[in-house]
CSV table of C-alpha atoms in Angstrom, one decimal:
chain,number,residue,atom,x,y,z
A,202,MET,CA,99.7,237.3,-58.3
A,203,ARG,CA,97.8,234.8,-56.1
A,204,LEU,CA,96.7,231.6,-57.7
A,205,ASN,CA,92.9,231.5,-58.2
A,206,LEU,CA,91.2,228.2,-58.9
A,207,GLN,CA,87.7,229.9,-59.2
A,208,ARG,CA,85.8,227.5,-57.0
A,209,GLN,CA,87.0,224.4,-58.9
A,210,ILE,CA,86.4,221.2,-57.0
A,211,ILE,CA,89.5,219.4,-55.8
A,212,LYS,CA,89.0,215.8,-54.9
A,213,ILE,CA,90.9,214.8,-51.7
A,214,GLY,CA,91.4,211.1,-51.0
A,215,PHE,CA,91.9,210.3,-47.3
A,216,PHE,CA,92.0,207.5,-44.7
A,217,ASP,CA,92.1,207.6,-40.9
A,218,ASP,CA,95.5,208.2,-39.5
A,219,PRO,CA,95.2,210.4,-36.5
A,220,PRO,CA,96.3,213.0,-35.6
A,221,TYR,CA,97.0,213.8,-39.2
A,222,THR,CA,93.5,212.8,-40.5
A,223,SER,CA,90.5,211.5,-38.5
A,224,LYS,CA,86.8,210.9,-39.1
A,225,ARG,CA,84.8,209.5,-36.2
A,226,GLY,CA,81.4,208.4,-37.5
A,227,SER,CA,79.7,208.8,-40.9
A,228,ILE,CA,78.3,212.3,-40.2
A,229,SER,CA,81.2,213.8,-38.2
A,230,PRO,CA,83.6,216.2,-40.0
A,231,ILE,CA,87.1,215.3,-41.1
A,232,ILE,CA,89.5,216.7,-38.5
A,233,GLY,CA,93.2,216.7,-38.0
A,234,LEU,CA,96.4,218.5,-39.0
A,235,GLU,CA,96.1,217.9,-42.8
A,236,PRO,CA,92.4,218.8,-43.1
A,237,ASP,CA,93.4,222.1,-41.5
A,238,ILE,CA,96.1,222.5,-44.2
A,239,ILE,CA,93.6,221.7,-47.0
A,240,ASP,CA,91.0,224.1,-45.6
A,241,THR,CA,93.6,226.9,-45.5
A,242,MET,CA,94.6,226.1,-49.1
A,243,ALA,CA,91.0,226.1,-50.2
A,244,GLU,CA,90.3,229.5,-48.7
A,245,TYR,CA,93.6,231.0,-50.0
A,246,PHE,CA,93.4,229.6,-53.5
A,247,ASN,CA,89.6,229.7,-53.9
A,248,PHE,CA,88.7,226.1,-54.6
A,249,SER,CA,86.1,223.7,-53.2
A,250,VAL,CA,86.9,220.4,-51.5
A,251,GLN,CA,85.4,217.0,-52.0
A,252,TYR,CA,86.6,214.3,-49.6
A,253,ILE,CA,86.7,210.7,-50.8
A,254,ARG,CA,87.3,208.0,-48.2
A,255,CYS,CA,89.8,205.3,-48.9
A,256,ASP,CA,90.2,202.0,-47.0
A,257,ASN,CA,94.0,201.8,-47.3
A,258,ILE,CA,97.0,203.4,-48.8
A,259,SER,CA,97.1,201.0,-51.8
A,260,GLU,CA,93.5,202.1,-52.8
A,261,MET,CA,94.5,205.7,-52.3
A,262,PHE,CA,97.5,205.5,-54.6
A,263,ARG,CA,95.4,203.6,-57.2
A,264,MET,CA,92.8,206.4,-57.2
A,265,LEU,CA,95.5,209.0,-57.5
A,266,HIS,CA,97.0,207.1,-60.4
A,267,TYR,CA,93.7,206.9,-62.3
A,268,LYS,CA,92.9,210.5,-61.6
A,269,GLU,CA,90.0,209.8,-59.3
A,270,THR,CA,91.6,212.1,-56.7
A,271,ASP,CA,93.8,215.1,-57.0
A,272,PHE,CA,95.4,215.1,-53.5
A,273,ASN,CA,95.8,212.4,-50.8
A,274,ILE,CA,96.0,212.9,-47.1
A,275,GLY,CA,96.4,210.6,-44.2
A,276,GLY,CA,99.9,211.0,-42.7
A,277,ILE,CA,101.5,209.7,-45.9
A,278,MET,CA,105.3,209.2,-45.8
A,279,MET,CA,107.3,210.4,-48.7
A,280,THR,CA,109.7,207.7,-49.8
A,281,TYR,CA,112.1,207.5,-52.8
A,282,ASP,CA,110.0,204.9,-54.6
A,283,ARG,CA,106.8,206.9,-54.1
A,284,HIS,CA,108.5,210.1,-55.3
A,285,LEU,CA,109.3,208.3,-58.6
A,286,ARG,CA,105.7,207.4,-59.2
A,287,MET,CA,103.9,210.6,-58.1
A,288,ASN,CA,104.5,214.2,-57.1
A,289,PHE,CA,104.4,215.6,-53.6
A,290,PHE,CA,103.9,219.0,-52.0
A,291,PHE,CA,106.6,220.3,-49.7
A,292,SER,CA,106.8,218.1,-46.6
A,293,HIS,CA,104.7,219.7,-43.8
A,294,TRP,CA,105.8,217.5,-40.9
A,295,MET,CA,108.7,215.5,-39.6
A,296,ASP,CA,107.8,212.5,-37.5
A,297,TYR,CA,109.7,209.6,-36.1
A,298,VAL,CA,109.0,205.8,-36.2
A,299,THR,CA,109.1,204.3,-32.7
A,300,PHE,CA,107.3,201.8,-30.6
A,301,GLY,CA,104.4,201.8,-28.2
A,302,MET,CA,103.7,199.1,-25.7
A,303,ARG,CA,102.0,198.3,-22.4
A,304,TRP,CA,103.3,200.2,-19.4
A,305,PRO,CA,106.1,198.3,-17.5
A,306,GLU,CA,105.3,197.3,-14.0
A,307,ARG,CA,106.1,199.8,-11.3
A,308,ASN,CA,109.0,199.0,-9.0
A,309,HIS,CA,108.1,198.3,-5.4
A,310,ASN,CA,109.8,200.7,-3.0
A,311,GLY,CA,112.2,198.9,-0.6
A,312,PHE,CA,114.9,199.9,1.9
A,313,ASN,CA,117.4,200.2,-0.9
A,314,LEU,CA,115.3,203.2,-2.1
A,315,LEU,CA,117.1,205.3,0.6
A,316,LEU,CA,120.4,204.6,-1.0
A,317,LYS,CA,119.4,205.6,-4.6
A,318,PRO,CA,120.0,209.4,-4.4
A,319,PHE,CA,123.8,208.8,-4.1
A,320,SER,CA,126.0,206.4,-6.0
A,321,TYR,CA,128.0,203.8,-4.1
A,322,GLN,CA,131.1,205.8,-4.5
A,323,VAL,CA,129.5,208.7,-2.7
A,324,TRP,CA,128.4,206.5,0.2
A,325,PHE,CA,131.9,205.0,0.4
A,326,LEU,CA,133.5,208.5,0.6
A,327,LEU,CA,130.9,209.6,3.2
A,328,ILE,CA,131.8,206.7,5.4
A,329,THR,CA,135.5,207.3,4.9
A,330,VAL,CA,135.1,211.0,6.0
A,331,PHE,CA,133.5,209.9,9.3
A,332,ILE,CA,136.3,207.5,9.9
A,333,VAL,CA,138.8,210.3,9.3
A,334,PHE,CA,136.8,212.4,11.8
A,335,ILE,CA,137.3,209.7,14.5
A,336,ILE,CA,141.0,209.4,13.7
A,337,LEU,CA,141.5,213.2,13.9
A,338,ASN,CA,139.6,213.4,17.2
A,339,LYS,CA,141.7,210.7,18.8
A,340,PHE,CA,144.9,212.2,17.4
A,341,LYS,CA,144.0,215.6,18.9
A,342,ILE,CA,142.9,214.3,22.3
A,343,ARG,CA,145.7,211.9,23.0
A,344,ILE,CA,148.7,213.3,21.2
A,345,LEU,CA,148.4,217.1,20.9
A,346,ILE,CA,148.0,219.6,23.7
A,347,PRO,CA,144.8,218.9,25.6
A,348,ILE,CA,141.9,221.1,24.9
A,349,ARG,CA,141.6,224.2,27.1
A,350,ILE,CA,138.1,224.7,28.3
A,351,VAL,CA,136.9,227.9,29.7
A,352,HIS,CA,135.0,227.6,33.0
A,353,HIS,CA,131.4,228.7,32.9
A,354,GLN,CA,128.8,229.3,35.5
A,355,ASN,CA,127.4,225.8,35.3
A,356,GLY,CA,129.9,224.6,37.8
A,357,LEU,CA,131.4,221.8,35.7
A,358,ASN,CA,135.2,221.3,36.0
A,359,SER,CA,137.7,220.9,33.2
A,360,GLN,CA,137.8,217.1,33.4
A,361,GLN,CA,134.0,216.8,33.1
A,362,TYR,CA,134.1,218.9,29.9
A,363,ARG,CA,137.0,216.9,28.6
A,364,SER,CA,135.2,213.6,29.1
A,365,SER,CA,132.0,215.0,27.5
A,366,ILE,CA,133.7,216.0,24.3
A,367,ASP,CA,136.2,213.1,24.0
A,368,LEU,CA,134.5,212.0,20.7
A,369,ASN,CA,132.7,215.2,20.0
A,370,LEU,CA,134.2,215.8,16.5
A,371,LEU,CA,132.3,212.7,15.2
A,372,TRP,CA,129.1,213.5,17.2
A,373,ILE,CA,129.2,217.2,16.1
A,374,ASN,CA,129.4,216.3,12.5
A,375,LEU,CA,126.7,213.7,12.7
A,376,SER,CA,124.4,216.3,14.4
A,377,LEU,CA,125.1,218.8,11.8
A,378,LEU,CA,124.5,216.3,9.0
A,379,PHE,CA,121.0,215.6,10.4
A,380,ARG,CA,120.5,219.4,11.1
A,381,GLN,CA,120.4,218.9,14.9
A,382,PRO,CA,121.7,221.6,17.3
A,383,TYR,CA,124.9,221.0,19.2
A,384,TYR,CA,125.4,223.2,22.3
A,385,TRP,CA,129.1,222.4,23.0
A,386,LEU,CA,130.4,224.3,19.9
A,387,ARG,CA,131.5,227.4,21.9
A,388,TYR,CA,133.8,225.3,24.0
A,389,LEU,CA,135.9,223.9,21.1
A,390,ASP,CA,139.1,225.4,20.0
A,391,THR,CA,139.7,227.2,16.8
A,392,SER,CA,141.0,224.3,14.7
A,393,ILE,CA,138.0,222.2,15.4
A,394,LYS,CA,135.6,225.1,14.7
A,395,ILE,CA,137.2,225.6,11.3
A,396,CYS,CA,136.8,221.9,10.5
A,397,VAL,CA,133.1,222.1,11.6
A,398,ILE,CA,132.5,225.2,9.5
A,399,PHE,CA,133.7,223.4,6.3
A,400,TRP,CA,131.7,220.3,7.2
A,401,THR,CA,128.6,222.5,7.8
A,402,PHE,CA,128.6,223.7,4.2
A,403,SER,CA,129.3,220.3,2.9
A,404,ALA,CA,126.5,218.8,4.9
A,405,LEU,CA,124.1,221.5,3.7
A,406,ILE,CA,124.8,220.6,0.1
A,407,LEU,CA,124.5,216.9,0.7
A,408,THR,CA,121.2,217.1,2.5
A,409,ILE,CA,119.6,219.4,0.0
A,410,PHE,CA,120.7,217.1,-2.9
A,411,TYR,CA,119.6,214.0,-1.0
A,412,GLY,CA,116.2,215.5,0.0
A,413,GLY,CA,115.5,216.6,-3.6
A,414,CYS,CA,116.4,213.3,-5.1
A,415,ILE,CA,114.4,211.2,-2.6
A,416,SER,CA,111.4,213.4,-3.0
A,417,SER,CA,111.5,213.1,-6.8
A,418,ILE,CA,111.9,209.3,-6.6
A,419,LEU,CA,108.9,209.1,-4.2
A,420,ALA,CA,106.8,211.5,-6.3
A,421,ILE,CA,107.5,210.0,-9.8
A,422,PRO,CA,106.6,206.3,-10.4
A,423,ILE,CA,109.7,204.2,-11.2
A,424,HIS,CA,109.3,202.0,-14.3
A,425,ASN,CA,111.7,199.6,-16.0
A,426,GLY,CA,110.8,201.0,-19.4
A,427,ILE,CA,112.6,200.2,-22.6
A,428,THR,CA,114.2,203.5,-23.8
A,429,THR,CA,116.2,202.5,-26.9
A,430,VAL,CA,115.6,200.5,-30.1
A,431,HIS,CA,118.5,198.2,-29.2
A,432,GLN,CA,116.9,197.2,-25.9
A,433,PHE,CA,113.6,196.8,-27.8
A,434,ALA,CA,115.3,194.5,-30.4
A,435,GLU,CA,116.9,192.4,-27.6
A,436,GLN,CA,113.5,191.9,-26.0
A,437,CYS,CA,112.0,190.9,-29.4
A,438,HIS,CA,114.9,188.4,-30.0
A,439,SER,CA,114.2,186.9,-26.5
A,440,GLN,CA,110.5,186.7,-27.5
A,441,ASN,CA,109.5,188.8,-24.5
A,442,ILE,CA,107.9,191.3,-26.9
A,443,ILE,CA,105.9,190.7,-30.1
A,444,PRO,CA,106.2,193.7,-32.4
A,445,LEU,CA,103.2,194.6,-34.5
A,446,ILE,CA,103.4,196.3,-37.9
A,447,LEU,CA,100.4,197.6,-39.9
A,448,ASN,CA,100.2,195.7,-43.2
A,449,ASN,CA,100.4,197.5,-46.6
A,450,THR,CA,102.4,200.4,-45.2
A,451,SER,CA,105.9,201.7,-45.9
A,452,PHE,CA,107.0,200.3,-42.5
A,453,VAL,CA,106.7,196.8,-43.8
A,454,ARG,CA,109.0,197.4,-46.7
A,455,VAL,CA,111.6,199.3,-44.6
A,456,PHE,CA,111.9,196.5,-41.9
A,457,ASN,CA,111.7,193.7,-44.5
A,458,TYR,CA,114.4,195.0,-46.8
A,459,SER,CA,116.7,196.7,-44.3
A,460,LYS,CA,120.1,195.2,-43.8
A,461,LEU,CA,120.5,196.5,-40.3
A,462,ASP,CA,120.6,193.8,-37.7
A,463,VAL,CA,118.2,195.6,-35.4
A,464,PHE,CA,115.6,195.9,-38.1
A,465,GLN,CA,116.0,192.3,-39.2
A,466,THR,CA,115.7,191.0,-35.6
A,467,ILE,CA,112.5,192.9,-35.1
A,468,TRP,CA,111.1,191.8,-38.5
A,469,ARG,CA,111.7,188.1,-37.9
A,470,ASN,CA,109.7,188.3,-34.7
A,471,SER,CA,107.0,190.7,-35.9
A,472,ARG,CA,103.3,190.2,-36.8
A,473,LEU,CA,101.4,192.0,-39.5
A,474,ILE,CA,98.1,193.5,-38.5
A,475,GLU,CA,95.1,195.1,-40.3
A,476,ASP,CA,93.6,197.3,-37.7
A,477,MET,CA,96.0,199.4,-35.7
A,478,GLU,CA,93.5,201.0,-33.4
A,479,GLN,CA,92.1,197.7,-32.3
A,480,GLU,CA,95.6,196.4,-31.4
A,481,LEU,CA,96.4,199.6,-29.5
A,482,ARG,CA,93.3,199.2,-27.5
A,483,ILE,CA,94.4,195.7,-26.6
A,484,ILE,CA,97.8,197.0,-25.5
A,485,ALA,CA,96.1,199.7,-23.4
A,486,SER,CA,93.8,197.2,-21.8
A,487,GLN,CA,96.9,195.1,-20.8
A,488,SER,CA,98.4,198.2,-19.2
A,489,MET,CA,95.2,198.9,-17.2
A,490,MET,CA,94.6,195.3,-16.1
A,491,ASN,CA,98.3,194.3,-15.8
A,492,GLY,CA,97.3,190.7,-15.9
A,493,ASP,CA,98.1,189.4,-19.4
A,494,ASP,CA,101.6,187.9,-19.9
A,495,ARG,CA,101.5,188.6,-23.6
A,496,LYS,CA,103.5,191.7,-24.4
A,497,PHE,CA,102.7,193.4,-27.7
A,498,ALA,CA,104.3,196.5,-29.1
A,499,MET,CA,103.1,198.6,-32.0
A,500,ILE,CA,105.6,200.1,-34.4
A,501,THR,CA,104.3,203.3,-36.0
A,502,ALA,CA,104.8,207.1,-36.0
A,503,ARG,CA,105.3,208.8,-32.6
A,504,GLU,CA,102.5,211.3,-33.2
A,505,THR,CA,100.1,208.5,-33.8
A,506,LEU,CA,101.1,206.7,-30.6
A,507,GLN,CA,100.8,210.0,-28.8
A,508,TYR,CA,97.3,210.6,-30.1
A,509,PHE,CA,96.1,207.1,-29.0
A,510,ARG,CA,97.7,207.5,-25.6
A,511,PHE,CA,95.6,210.7,-25.0
A,512,LEU,CA,92.5,209.0,-26.5
A,513,LEU,CA,92.8,205.9,-24.3
A,514,GLY,CA,93.9,207.6,-21.2
A,515,ASP,CA,97.0,208.2,-19.1
A,516,GLY,CA,98.9,205.0,-18.4
A,517,SER,CA,97.4,203.3,-21.4
A,518,ILE,CA,100.4,203.2,-23.8
A,519,TYR,CA,104.1,203.5,-23.0
A,520,ILE,CA,106.2,205.5,-25.5
A,521,PRO,CA,110.0,206.0,-25.1
A,522,PRO,CA,110.8,209.5,-23.8
A,523,ASP,CA,110.9,212.1,-26.5
A,524,GLY,CA,114.4,212.6,-27.8
A,525,ASP,CA,115.5,209.1,-27.2
A,526,ASP,CA,116.3,206.5,-29.9
A,527,SER,CA,113.8,206.0,-32.7
A,528,PHE,CA,114.0,203.7,-35.7
A,529,TYR,CA,114.2,206.5,-38.4
A,530,PRO,CA,112.6,209.9,-39.2
A,531,ILE,CA,109.8,210.2,-41.7
A,532,LEU,CA,108.7,213.2,-43.9
A,533,VAL,CA,104.9,213.5,-44.0
A,534,SER,CA,103.7,215.0,-47.3
A,535,ILE,CA,100.6,215.4,-49.5
A,536,PRO,CA,100.9,213.4,-52.7
A,537,VAL,CA,99.5,215.0,-55.9
A,538,ARG,CA,98.5,213.3,-59.1
A,539,LEU,CA,101.1,213.7,-61.9
A,540,SER,CA,98.7,215.4,-64.3
A,541,PHE,CA,97.6,218.1,-61.8
A,542,GLU,CA,97.1,221.2,-64.0
A,543,TYR,CA,98.4,223.9,-61.6
A,544,ASP,CA,101.8,224.9,-60.5
A,545,HIS,CA,103.0,223.3,-57.3
A,546,GLN,CA,105.1,226.2,-56.1
A,547,PRO,CA,102.3,228.4,-54.7
A,548,PHE,CA,101.1,225.4,-52.6
A,549,ASN,CA,104.6,224.8,-51.4
A,550,ASP,CA,105.1,228.4,-50.5
A,551,LEU,CA,101.9,228.4,-48.5
A,552,ILE,CA,103.0,225.3,-46.5
A,553,ILE,CA,106.4,226.9,-45.8
A,554,HIS,CA,104.7,230.1,-44.5
A,555,LEU,CA,102.4,228.0,-42.3
A,556,GLN,CA,105.4,226.3,-40.9
A,557,ALA,CA,107.3,229.5,-40.3
A,558,ALA,CA,104.3,231.1,-38.5
A,559,GLY,CA,104.0,228.1,-36.2
A,560,LEU,CA,100.5,227.3,-37.3
A,561,LEU,CA,101.2,223.7,-38.1
A,562,GLN,CA,102.5,223.1,-34.6
A,563,ARG,CA,99.5,224.9,-33.1
A,564,TRP,CA,97.1,222.8,-35.1
A,565,MET,CA,98.8,219.6,-34.0
A,566,ASN,CA,98.6,220.7,-30.4
A,567,GLN,CA,95.0,221.5,-30.9
A,568,GLU,CA,94.3,218.0,-32.2
A,569,LEU,CA,96.0,216.4,-29.2
A,570,SER,CA,94.1,218.7,-26.8
A,571,ARG,CA,90.8,217.9,-28.5
A,572,VAL,CA,91.3,214.1,-28.1
A,573,ARG,CA,92.4,214.4,-24.5
A,574,ASP,CA,89.3,216.4,-23.6
A,575,PRO,CA,86.5,216.3,-26.2
A,576,LYS,CA,84.6,219.0,-24.2
A,577,ILE,CA,87.2,221.6,-25.1
A,578,LEU,CA,86.1,223.8,-28.0
A,579,ILE,CA,89.1,224.9,-29.9
A,580,THR,CA,88.8,227.8,-32.3
């Protein structure tokens, strides 16, 4: 039997942590992934919602402890210490803690760009192959039986043909490599023709691969971006980057008490901040202007950085490629006051069904699409 709360008012404490929870302005509605979950719960279990704004996580947990709120939302990470002090619903999202920083400067294209599609080993082998072609051509012309050339109607004699193709094996292969026609192929003997056929297939593969790689390099900007947490820690240790961590969050405790060298290196060089959005806007302005030597990096959840990158525009915040190293995963959950009167299992079951149906991923994509283009009306 479905749980029915009979329009009872459930007090929800929240603070801004987009894309999980966001409220732009005093009269704007609360939007985000977690308000969508709460609205679905309210409709399914028949209760009313009263949102109460909190300034920070500490105030939110205090209100939950003193029964001033029933649930809390705002991208809250479930940790072991928090789990001992309060209850949580089933985790509805897994996020990853990573870093966002100003975009690295784009590399200037030079002549060495033409060499990048192939490694140096490939270029060395290619040069070696052409040297072998020269040796084979000399060997055949000067040691083996001279090439027999069939006379044609053009009136040239055998000696003229012989002198014109004395180094033809090299020239033929160069012409085929650059996809240029060569009109003396029909006068060559069978052994050279077989060699040319194999080289034609090889040259076709080489040119297709080279053309695709050089086109990709020219089309996609090349950046010297930091892609791993170890590279990030090295830059922090060299004081090339100043990591920023939002104060009064679980990130502070993790980096402060962690025994990992990478975490301790970052913590020793970090600064605590009070307003994450303001600092991210500064980082974005550095990317756009590209004139400030100070390099700051924000350490927070990947989804949050993704949200602000869409909000502030393309090229505003650099985030490591998805799937690369992150500091650690986090489980985002909804904390519940300990004395909540109703069974948690129906709420957990509903969250599990929403995950299985793909609705949580859809709502997250909707929120990112909304912030990228506010004119889009998503239903």
